[in-house]
XYZ file of C-alpha atoms in Angstrom:
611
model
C 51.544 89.045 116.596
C 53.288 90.677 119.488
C 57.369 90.575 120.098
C 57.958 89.934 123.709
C 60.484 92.654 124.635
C 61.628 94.268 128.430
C 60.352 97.347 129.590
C 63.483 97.972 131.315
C 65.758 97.227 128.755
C 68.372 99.521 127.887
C 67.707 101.511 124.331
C 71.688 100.953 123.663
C 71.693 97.410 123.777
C 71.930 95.572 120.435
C 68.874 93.271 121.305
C 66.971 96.885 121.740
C 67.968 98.391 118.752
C 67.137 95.382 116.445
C 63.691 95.297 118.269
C 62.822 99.021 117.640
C 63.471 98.496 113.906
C 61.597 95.533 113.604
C 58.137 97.582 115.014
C 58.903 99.968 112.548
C 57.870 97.862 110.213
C 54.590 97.905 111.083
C 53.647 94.223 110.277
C 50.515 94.626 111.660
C 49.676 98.026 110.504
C 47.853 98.802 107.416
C 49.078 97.791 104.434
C 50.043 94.644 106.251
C 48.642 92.430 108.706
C 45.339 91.183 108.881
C 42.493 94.643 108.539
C 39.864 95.334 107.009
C 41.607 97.247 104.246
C 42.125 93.198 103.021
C 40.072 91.834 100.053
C 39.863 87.857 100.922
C 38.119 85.287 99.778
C 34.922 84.388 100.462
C 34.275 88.348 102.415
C 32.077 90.755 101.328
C 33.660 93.570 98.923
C 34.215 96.749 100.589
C 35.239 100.230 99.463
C 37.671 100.181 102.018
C 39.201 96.895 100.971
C 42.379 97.015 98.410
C 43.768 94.290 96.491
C 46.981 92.107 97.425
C 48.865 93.682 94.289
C 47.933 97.167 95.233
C 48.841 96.496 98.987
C 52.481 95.176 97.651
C 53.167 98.128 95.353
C 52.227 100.352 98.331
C 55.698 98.682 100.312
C 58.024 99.612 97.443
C 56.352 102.175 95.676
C 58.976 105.363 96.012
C 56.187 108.070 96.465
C 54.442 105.831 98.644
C 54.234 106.754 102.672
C 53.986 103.029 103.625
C 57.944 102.476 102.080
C 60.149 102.142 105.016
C 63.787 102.412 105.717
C 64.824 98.257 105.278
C 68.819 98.720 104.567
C 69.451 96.930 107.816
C 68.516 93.920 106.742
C 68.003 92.514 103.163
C 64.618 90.196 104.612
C 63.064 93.105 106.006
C 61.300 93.748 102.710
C 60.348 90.112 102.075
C 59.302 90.237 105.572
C 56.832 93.257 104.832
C 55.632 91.010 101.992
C 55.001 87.936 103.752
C 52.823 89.888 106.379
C 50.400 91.165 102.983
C 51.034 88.244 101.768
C 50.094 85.695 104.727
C 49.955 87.505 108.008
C 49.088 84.694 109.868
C 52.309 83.237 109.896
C 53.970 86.364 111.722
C 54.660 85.305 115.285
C 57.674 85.803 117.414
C 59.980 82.610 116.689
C 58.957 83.318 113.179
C 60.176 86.521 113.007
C 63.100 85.706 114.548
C 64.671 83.038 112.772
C 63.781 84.517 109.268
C 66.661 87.080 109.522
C 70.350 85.706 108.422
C 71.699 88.852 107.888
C 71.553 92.104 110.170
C 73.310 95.169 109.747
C 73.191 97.391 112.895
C 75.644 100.486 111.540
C 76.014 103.927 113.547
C 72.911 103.222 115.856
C 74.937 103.940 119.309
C 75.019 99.922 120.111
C 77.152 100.354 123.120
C 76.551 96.206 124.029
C 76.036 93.018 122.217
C 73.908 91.432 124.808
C 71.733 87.659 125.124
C 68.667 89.282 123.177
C 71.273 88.522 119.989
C 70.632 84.353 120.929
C 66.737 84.880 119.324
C 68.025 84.849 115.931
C 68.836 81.485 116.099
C 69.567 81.068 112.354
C 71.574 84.891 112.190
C 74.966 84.272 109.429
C 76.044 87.692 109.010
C 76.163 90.280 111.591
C 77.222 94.298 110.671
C 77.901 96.279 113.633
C 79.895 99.363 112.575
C 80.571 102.783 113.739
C 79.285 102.085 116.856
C 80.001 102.216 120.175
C 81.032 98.365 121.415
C 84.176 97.842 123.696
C 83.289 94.219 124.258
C 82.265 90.971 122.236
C 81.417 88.425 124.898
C 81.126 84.982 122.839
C 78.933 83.560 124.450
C 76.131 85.808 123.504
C 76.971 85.064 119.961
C 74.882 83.036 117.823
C 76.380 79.569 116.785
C 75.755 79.997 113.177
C 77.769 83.338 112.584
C 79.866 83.611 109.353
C 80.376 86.824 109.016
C 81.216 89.555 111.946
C 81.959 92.817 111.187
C 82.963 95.471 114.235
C 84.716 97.886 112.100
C 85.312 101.449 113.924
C 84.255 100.518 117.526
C 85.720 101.107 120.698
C 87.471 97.825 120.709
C 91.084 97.978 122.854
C 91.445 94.262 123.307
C 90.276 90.776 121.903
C 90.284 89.407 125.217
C 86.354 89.215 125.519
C 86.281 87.687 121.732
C 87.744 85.470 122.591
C 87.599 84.432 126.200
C 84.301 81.449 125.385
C 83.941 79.479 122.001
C 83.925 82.021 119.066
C 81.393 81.262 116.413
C 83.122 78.092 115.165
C 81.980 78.564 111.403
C 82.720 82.392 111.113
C 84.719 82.754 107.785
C 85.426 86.626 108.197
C 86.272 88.956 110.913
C 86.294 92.551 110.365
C 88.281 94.635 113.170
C 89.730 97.413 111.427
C 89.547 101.326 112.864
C 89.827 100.353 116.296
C 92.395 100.779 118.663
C 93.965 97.289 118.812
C 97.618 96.613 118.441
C 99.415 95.006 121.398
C 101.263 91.645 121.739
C 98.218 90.078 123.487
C 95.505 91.423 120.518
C 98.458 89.289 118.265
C 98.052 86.096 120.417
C 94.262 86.305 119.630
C 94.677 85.913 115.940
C 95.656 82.642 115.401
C 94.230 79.370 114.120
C 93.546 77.689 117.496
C 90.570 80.654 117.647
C 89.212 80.527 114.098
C 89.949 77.547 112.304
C 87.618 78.600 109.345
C 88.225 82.424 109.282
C 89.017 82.787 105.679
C 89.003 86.691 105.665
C 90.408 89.193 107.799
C 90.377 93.055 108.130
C 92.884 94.208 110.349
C 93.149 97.228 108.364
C 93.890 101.337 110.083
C 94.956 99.796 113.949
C 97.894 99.930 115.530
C 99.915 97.208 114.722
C 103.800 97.707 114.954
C 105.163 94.450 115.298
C 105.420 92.663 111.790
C 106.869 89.640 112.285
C 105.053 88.203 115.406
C 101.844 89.214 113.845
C 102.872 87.436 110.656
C 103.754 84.809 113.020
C 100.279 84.304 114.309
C 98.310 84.860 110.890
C 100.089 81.725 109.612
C 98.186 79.720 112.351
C 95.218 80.038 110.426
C 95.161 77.263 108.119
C 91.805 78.594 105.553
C 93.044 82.236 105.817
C 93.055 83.400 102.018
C 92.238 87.522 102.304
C 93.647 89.904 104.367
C 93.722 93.862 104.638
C 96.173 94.930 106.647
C 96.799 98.698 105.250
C 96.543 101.425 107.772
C 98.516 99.723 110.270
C 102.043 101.762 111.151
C 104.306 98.488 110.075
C 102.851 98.954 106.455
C 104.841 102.133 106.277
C 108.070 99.981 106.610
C 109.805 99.165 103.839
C 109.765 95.479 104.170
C 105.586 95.936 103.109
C 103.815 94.319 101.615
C 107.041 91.781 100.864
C 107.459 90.366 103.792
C 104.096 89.507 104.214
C 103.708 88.116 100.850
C 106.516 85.687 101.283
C 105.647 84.572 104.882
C 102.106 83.594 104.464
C 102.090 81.584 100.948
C 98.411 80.476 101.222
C 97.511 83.838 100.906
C 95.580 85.334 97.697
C 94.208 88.868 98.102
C 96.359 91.173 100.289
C 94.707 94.762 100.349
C 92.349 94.426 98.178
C 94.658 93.275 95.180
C 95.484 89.668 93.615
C 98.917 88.176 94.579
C 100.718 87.568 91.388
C 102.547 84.895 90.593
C 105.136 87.284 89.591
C 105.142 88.995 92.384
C 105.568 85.985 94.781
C 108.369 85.005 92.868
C 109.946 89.024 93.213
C 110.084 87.850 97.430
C 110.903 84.782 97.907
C 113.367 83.980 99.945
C 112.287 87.396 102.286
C 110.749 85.242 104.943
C 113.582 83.182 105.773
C 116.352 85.915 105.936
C 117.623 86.572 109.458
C 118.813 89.714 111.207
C 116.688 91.871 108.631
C 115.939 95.213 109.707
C 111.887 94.566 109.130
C 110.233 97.582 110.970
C 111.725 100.516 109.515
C 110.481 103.427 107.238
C 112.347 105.294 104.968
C 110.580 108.359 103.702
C 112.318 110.342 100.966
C 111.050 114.363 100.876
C 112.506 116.107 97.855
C 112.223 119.853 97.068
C 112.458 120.801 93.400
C 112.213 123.837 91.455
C 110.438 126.556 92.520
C 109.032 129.342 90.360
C 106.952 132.659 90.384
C 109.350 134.748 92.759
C 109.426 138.608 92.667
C 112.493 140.186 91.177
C 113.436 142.370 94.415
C 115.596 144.174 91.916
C 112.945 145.256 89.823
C 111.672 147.582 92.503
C 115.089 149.041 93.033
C 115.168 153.088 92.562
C 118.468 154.601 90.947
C 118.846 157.047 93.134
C 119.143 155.202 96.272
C 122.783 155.311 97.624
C 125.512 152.594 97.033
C 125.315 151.142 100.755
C 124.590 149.189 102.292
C 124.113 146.461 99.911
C 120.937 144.289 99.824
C 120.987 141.030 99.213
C 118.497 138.042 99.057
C 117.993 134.762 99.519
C 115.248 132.107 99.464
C 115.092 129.107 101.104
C 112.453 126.052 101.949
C 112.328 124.734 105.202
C 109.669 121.930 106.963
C 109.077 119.846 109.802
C 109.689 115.860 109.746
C 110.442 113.469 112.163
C 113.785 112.947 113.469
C 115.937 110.380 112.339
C 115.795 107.315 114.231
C 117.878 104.466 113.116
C 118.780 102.103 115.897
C 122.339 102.219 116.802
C 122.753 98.741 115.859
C 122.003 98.891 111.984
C 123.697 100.149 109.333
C 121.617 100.379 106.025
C 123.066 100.757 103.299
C 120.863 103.373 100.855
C 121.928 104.970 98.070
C 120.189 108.265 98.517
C 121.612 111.100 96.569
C 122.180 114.866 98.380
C 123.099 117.929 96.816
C 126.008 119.154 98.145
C 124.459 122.578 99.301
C 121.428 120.723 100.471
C 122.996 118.560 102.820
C 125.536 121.498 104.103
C 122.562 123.777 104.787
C 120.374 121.034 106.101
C 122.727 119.928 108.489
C 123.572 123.703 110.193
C 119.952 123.995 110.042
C 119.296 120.321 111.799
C 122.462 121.280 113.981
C 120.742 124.615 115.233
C 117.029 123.937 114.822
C 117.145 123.943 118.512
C 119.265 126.825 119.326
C 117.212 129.188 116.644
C 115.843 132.553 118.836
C 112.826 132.327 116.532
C 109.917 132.317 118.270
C 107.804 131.430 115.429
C 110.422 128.229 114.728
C 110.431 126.798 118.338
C 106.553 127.385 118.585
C 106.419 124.922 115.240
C 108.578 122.035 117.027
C 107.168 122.550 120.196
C 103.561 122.048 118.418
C 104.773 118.972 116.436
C 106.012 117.702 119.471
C 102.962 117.333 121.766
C 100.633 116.289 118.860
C 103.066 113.087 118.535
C 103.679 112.632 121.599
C 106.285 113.129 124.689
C 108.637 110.303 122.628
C 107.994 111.869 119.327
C 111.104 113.984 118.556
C 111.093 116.299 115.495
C 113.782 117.803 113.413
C 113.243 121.420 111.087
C 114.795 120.543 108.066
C 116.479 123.667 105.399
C 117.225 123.496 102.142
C 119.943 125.550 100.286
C 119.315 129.310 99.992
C 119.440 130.652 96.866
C 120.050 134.062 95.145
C 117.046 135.406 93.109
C 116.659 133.773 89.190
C 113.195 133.185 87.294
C 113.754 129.509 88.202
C 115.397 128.331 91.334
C 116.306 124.754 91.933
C 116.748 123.577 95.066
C 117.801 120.190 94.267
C 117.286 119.058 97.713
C 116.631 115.287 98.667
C 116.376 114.434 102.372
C 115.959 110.908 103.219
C 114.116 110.503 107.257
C 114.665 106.948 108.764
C 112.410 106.269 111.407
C 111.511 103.497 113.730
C 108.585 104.973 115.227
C 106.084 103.775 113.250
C 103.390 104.778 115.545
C 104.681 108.260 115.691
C 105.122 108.435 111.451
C 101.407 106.980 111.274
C 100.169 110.039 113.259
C 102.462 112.563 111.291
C 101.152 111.719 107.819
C 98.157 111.932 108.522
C 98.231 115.346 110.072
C 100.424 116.302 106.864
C 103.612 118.352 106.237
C 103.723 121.794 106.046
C 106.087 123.608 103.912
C 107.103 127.126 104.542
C 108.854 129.666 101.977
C 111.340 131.780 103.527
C 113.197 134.677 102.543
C 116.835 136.225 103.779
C 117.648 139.760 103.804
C 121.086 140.751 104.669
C 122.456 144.211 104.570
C 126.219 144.727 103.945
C 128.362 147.655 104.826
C 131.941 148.669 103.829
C 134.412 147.075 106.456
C 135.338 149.749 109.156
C 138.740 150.277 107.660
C 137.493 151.303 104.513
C 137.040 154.941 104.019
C 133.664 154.665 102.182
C 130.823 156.338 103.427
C 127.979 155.062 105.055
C 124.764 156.281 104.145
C 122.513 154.888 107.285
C 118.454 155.392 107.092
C 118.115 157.335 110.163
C 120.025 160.316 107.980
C 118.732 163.724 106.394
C 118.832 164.981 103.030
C 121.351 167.190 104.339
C 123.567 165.136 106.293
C 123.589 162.867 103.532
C 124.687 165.783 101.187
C 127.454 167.038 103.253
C 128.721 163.736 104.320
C 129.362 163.484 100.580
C 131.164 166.530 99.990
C 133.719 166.439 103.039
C 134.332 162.850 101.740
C 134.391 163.526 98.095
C 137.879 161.929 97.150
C 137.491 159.074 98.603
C 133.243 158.478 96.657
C 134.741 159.511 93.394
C 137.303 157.180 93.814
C 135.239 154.430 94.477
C 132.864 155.859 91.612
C 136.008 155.849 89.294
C 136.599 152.300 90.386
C 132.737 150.873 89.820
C 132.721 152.532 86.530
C 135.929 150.592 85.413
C 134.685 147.417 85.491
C 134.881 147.148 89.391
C 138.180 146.264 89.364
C 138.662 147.047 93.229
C 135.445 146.263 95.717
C 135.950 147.523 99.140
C 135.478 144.917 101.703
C 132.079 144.370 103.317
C 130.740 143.749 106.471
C 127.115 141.718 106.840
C 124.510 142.481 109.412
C 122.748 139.860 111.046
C 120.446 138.133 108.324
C 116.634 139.635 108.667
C 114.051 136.638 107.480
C 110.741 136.152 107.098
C 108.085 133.807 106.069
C 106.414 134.574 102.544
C 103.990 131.972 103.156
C 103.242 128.366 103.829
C 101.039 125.414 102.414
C 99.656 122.359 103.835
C 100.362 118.982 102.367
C 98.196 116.549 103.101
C 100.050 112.478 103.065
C 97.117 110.754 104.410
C 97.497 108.344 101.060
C 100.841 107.096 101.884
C 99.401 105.718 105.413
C 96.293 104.292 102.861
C 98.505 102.004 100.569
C 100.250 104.855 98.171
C 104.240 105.192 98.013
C 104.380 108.503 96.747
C 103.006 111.837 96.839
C 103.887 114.336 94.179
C 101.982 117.746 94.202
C 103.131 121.660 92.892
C 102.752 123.839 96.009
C 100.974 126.900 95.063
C 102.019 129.517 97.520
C 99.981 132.373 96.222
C 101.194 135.242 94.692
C 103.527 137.183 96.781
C 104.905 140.545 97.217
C 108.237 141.838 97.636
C 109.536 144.716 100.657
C 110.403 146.966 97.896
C 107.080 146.725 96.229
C 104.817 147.002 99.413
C 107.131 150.054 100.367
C 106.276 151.238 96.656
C 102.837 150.930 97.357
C 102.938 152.702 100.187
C 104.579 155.844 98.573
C 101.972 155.988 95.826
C 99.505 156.012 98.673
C 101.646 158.563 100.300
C 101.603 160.621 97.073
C 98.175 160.498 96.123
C 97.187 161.777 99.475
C 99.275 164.844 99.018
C 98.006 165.014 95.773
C 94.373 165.597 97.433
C 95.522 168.110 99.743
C 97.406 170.233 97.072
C 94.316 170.250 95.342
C 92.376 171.373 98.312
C 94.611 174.479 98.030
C 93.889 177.853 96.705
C 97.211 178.297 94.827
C 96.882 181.807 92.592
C 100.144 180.974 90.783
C 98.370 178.789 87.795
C 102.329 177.712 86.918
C 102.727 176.565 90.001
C 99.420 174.381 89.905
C 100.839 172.584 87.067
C 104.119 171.974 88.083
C 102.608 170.067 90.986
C 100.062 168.457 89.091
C 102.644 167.037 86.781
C 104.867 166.281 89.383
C 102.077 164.241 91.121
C 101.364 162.142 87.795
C 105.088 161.305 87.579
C 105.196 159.889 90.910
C 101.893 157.823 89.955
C 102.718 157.136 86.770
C 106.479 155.769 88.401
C 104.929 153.713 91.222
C 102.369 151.616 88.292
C 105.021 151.020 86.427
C 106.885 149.334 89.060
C 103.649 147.562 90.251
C 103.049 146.154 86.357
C 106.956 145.453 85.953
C 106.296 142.799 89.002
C 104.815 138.958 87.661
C 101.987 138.569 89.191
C 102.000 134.293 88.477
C 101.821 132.723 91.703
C 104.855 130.985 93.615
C 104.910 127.288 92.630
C 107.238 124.596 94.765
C 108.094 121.411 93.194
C 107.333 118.452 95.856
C 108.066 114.482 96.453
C 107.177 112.894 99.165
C 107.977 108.909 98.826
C 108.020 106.165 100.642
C 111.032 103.463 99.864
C 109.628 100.097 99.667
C 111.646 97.186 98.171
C 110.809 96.001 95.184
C 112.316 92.244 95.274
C 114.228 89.718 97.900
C 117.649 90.679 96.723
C 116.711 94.365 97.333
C 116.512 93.807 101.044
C 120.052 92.734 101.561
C 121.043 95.830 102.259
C 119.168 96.541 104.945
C 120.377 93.044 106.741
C 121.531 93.699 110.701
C 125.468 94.206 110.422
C 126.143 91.448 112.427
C 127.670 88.261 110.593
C 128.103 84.607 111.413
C 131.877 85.812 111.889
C 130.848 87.674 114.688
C 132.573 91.007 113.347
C 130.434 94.166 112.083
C 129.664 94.527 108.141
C 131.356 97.793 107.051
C 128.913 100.460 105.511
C 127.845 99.398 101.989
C 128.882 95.529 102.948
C 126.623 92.483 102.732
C 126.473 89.869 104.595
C 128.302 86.636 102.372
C 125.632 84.052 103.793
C 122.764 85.522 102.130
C 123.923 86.349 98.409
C 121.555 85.445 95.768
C 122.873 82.612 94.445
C 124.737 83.016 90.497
């Protein structure tokens, strides 16, 4: 038996591939094929020869050298067998029209070419993750059912079909390839593949709901469709919508269409003017826990000014908002107060910030959506230090890119901890002093006693309940980043509505405790150089000694006083999908039949459920 195959034919052909794997089969090699290693009837026993049994064990035997790899096709085992079995039916045409089923997946097929036409009696071809960017029909086998091209290099069905497609082909797998446009939609309809009773359309690039809904309903046998992945399933009209406009449908993602949940959309399809492609992602902050006390670390003897004070705020990237001009949807999305004041000075001056780190951020969000991608740094309220901070802070992002929301999930969000240090000084008509940082012991001193009235009056005053506080002046806020986490939302672009994680931020340090660290470092190296000294005083020694300790034994008690529980961030990331027909009225176009605009929070009369 010999398979007629061309020299020059290309190794990345499909034809070429299937023939290399059918030689390693060895049909003809020992323990198949005709040999003398055979035991027949009517021959002379040899040593050499085996029986059929033991020949047969030797193909599936696990230990066994002879087992080959035959995943790509469930008869190349019973193929093995028939050539121990009777090798003198293996020819060519034989060969060729035993397989139905061939699965081809990650071998570098780059072409389907007219080698395929051999397997005259093929049903189910597998060709993914590889490299095909055309499926000419007409090199197709008549008797396909199933075709599967998932993750290819497929841009457009023109080539699928520009001849007859397989007429009996009941599924079509095209998901994970880069497919999308309104000419891929005209493709997909019933005129093409009257019998196509499953389709995988699932992570392309669909946008368009409706005039791809428009074409699936063409196909009169269609019963199963995956469709997840896509950026119009991120829309809150999904999976609804689609429900409701194809009603022949039974399996949608991978889950059973309820009668119940049929019933929760009906109606959807035939509402006009609904705002269909739109997402509405909801990102709320919660409570966050595991903060330093910056007081803690305070030392007595520091002087009253200026005052430090803190703050601590969350702050992350999302897409802009992006409502078209023309709709009004009407959402009842709850803000705190202080979360929508802070978020919009921070979305009014996200731009204008002289950060460097901040603008690098958008300008890195930016090109990895895309020159149309525009991005927005959202801030939460800043809070004062407390053993539980809650930020309270829900931010609802409308967006119309779908394409461009697609891409951000599933590069994630990340979510940065901030903190805000402001110093305050007594206004310059007050007559307290100022004790700046750049001053010596000395100045400091006799600052204090040519200004004496005026501290012990202000002494006199804190000690009586602070009943007069002079006015103070704030310098320019100082902030920095404590740290940031990475949030990965690939699941909400894979079917889920809602992510919900605790962002563990590590355990961090305050300024007053690293500069507390540093003084105990400070103080143990003078420590080692006192000792180095030859001191004859032995009273003196001491004194030092004990000095030493107190500083030591100071600086590990502030180090222990500090928590050392890491910083955990309450997170909610969801996206708002409607739940039944009636739920979708608010998002209706605010035109009415009157021609007039619906005011906010206003539906249209036409389209109330009916009493």
């Amino acid at each position: 038996m010999k398979l007629v195959t061309k020299s020059a034919m290309s190794s990345s052909t499909l034809s070429a591939v299937i023939e290399k794997l059918i030689r390693s089969l060895c049909l003809n090699d020992f323990p198949c094929g005709n040999g003398t290693w055979r035991n027949t009837k009517g021959s002379a026993e040899r040593a050499e020869m085996e029986s059929t049994d033991a020949l047969l064990d030797l193909l599936s035997c696990p230990r066994s050298p002879w087992r080959h790899d035959v995943m790509w096709s469930p008869q190349a085992l019973p193929l093995r067998q028939l050539a121990v079995l009777t090798p003198e039916r293996l020819h060519a045409p034989f060969i060729y029209n035993y397989f139905t089923s061939l699965r081809i997946v990650d071998r570098d097929v780059t072409a389907i070419d007219g080698g395929l036409l051999k397997f005259s009696k093929l049903e189910e071809l597998v060709l993914s993750a590889n490299k095909i960017s055309e499926v000419p029909t007409a090199n197709l086998p008549g008797t396909l059912k199933i075709l599967e091209l998932r993750a290819n290099r497929l841009s457009s069905l023109d080539s699928l079909t520009s001849g007859a497609p397989p007429p009996h082909l009941q599924y079509l797998g095209l998901s994970s390839n880069t497919l999308g446009s309104q000419n891929d939609v005209a493709h997909l309809t019933g005129r093409h593949w009257p019998q196509l009773v499953c389709l995988d359309l699932s992570d392309c690039g669909f946008q368009d709901q409706q005039a791809l809904l428009n074409g699936l309903s063409t196909l009169p046998c269609l019963r199963t469709l995956l469709l997840e992945g896509n950026p119009f399933t991120l829309a809150s009209s999904y999976p609804g919508l689609t429900v409701d406009s194809l009603p022949q449908l039974s399996c949608l993602d991978t889950s059973w269409i309820s009668p119940e949940e049929r019933h929760r959309f009906r109606g959807l399809a035939k509402m006009s003017d609904l705002a269909v492609d739109i997402a509405s992602a909801t990102v709320s902050v919660g409570r966050m826990t595991g903060i330093p006390d910056p007081r803690m670390t305070v030392d007595d003897k520091a002087p009253d000014f200026p005052v430090v004070s803190y703050r601590y705020f969350i702050t992350y990237v999302f897409l802009r908002h992006q409502t078209p001009a023309h709709l009004k949807i009407n959402t009842e999305t709850k803000f705190d107060a202080r979360s929508v004041t802070e978020g919009q000075r921070s979305n009014e001056n996200c731009e204008k910030q002289t950060s460097k780190q901040d603008g690098g951020i958008l300008n890195s969000e930016k090109s990895s959506c895309g020159d149309t991608c525009a991005v927005l740094r959202h801030t939460t309220s800043k809070l004062s230090w407390s053993e539980s901070m809650d930020f309270g802070d829900t931010q609802t992002h409308t967006v119309s890119a779908l394409g461009d929301l697609k891409k951000f999930l599933n590069r994630g969000l990340r979510l940065s901890l901030e903190e805000e240090k402001v110093l305050s000084w007594p206004a310059a008509s007050e007559e307290v002093p100022l004790t700046k940082a750049n001053q010596t012991g000395k100045e400091k001193k006799g600052r204090r006693e040519k200004e004496s009235p005026v501290k012990s009056d202000f002494t006199k005053s804190k000690d009586k309940n602070k009943k007069s506080v002079p006015e103070l002046v704030q310098d320019a806020p100082i902030r920095r980043i404590l740290g940031s986490v990475h949030i990965p939302l690939q699941s909400l672009v894979r079917g889920g509505q809602q992510v919900k994680v605790l962002c563990d931020f590590g355990v961090l340090h305050t300024d007053s405790e690293v500069e507390a660290t540093q003084t105990h470092q400070k103080d143990l190296g003078r420590k080692t150089k006192e000792d180095k000294k030859e001191d004859k005083e032995t009273k003196g020694r001491q004194h030092n000694a004990a000095s030493s300790k107190d500083k030591e034994k100071r600086a590990l008690e502030v180090q222990d006083s500090i928590a050392s529980q890491p910083v955990i961030v309450e997170l909610i990331v969801e996206l708002k999908k409607w739940q039944t027909a009636s739920e979708a009225h608010h998002f209706l176009l605010p035109q009415t039949s009157y021609g007039g605009l619906l005011s906010p929070g206003s539906v249209c009369p036409s389209v109330l459920p009916s009493s």
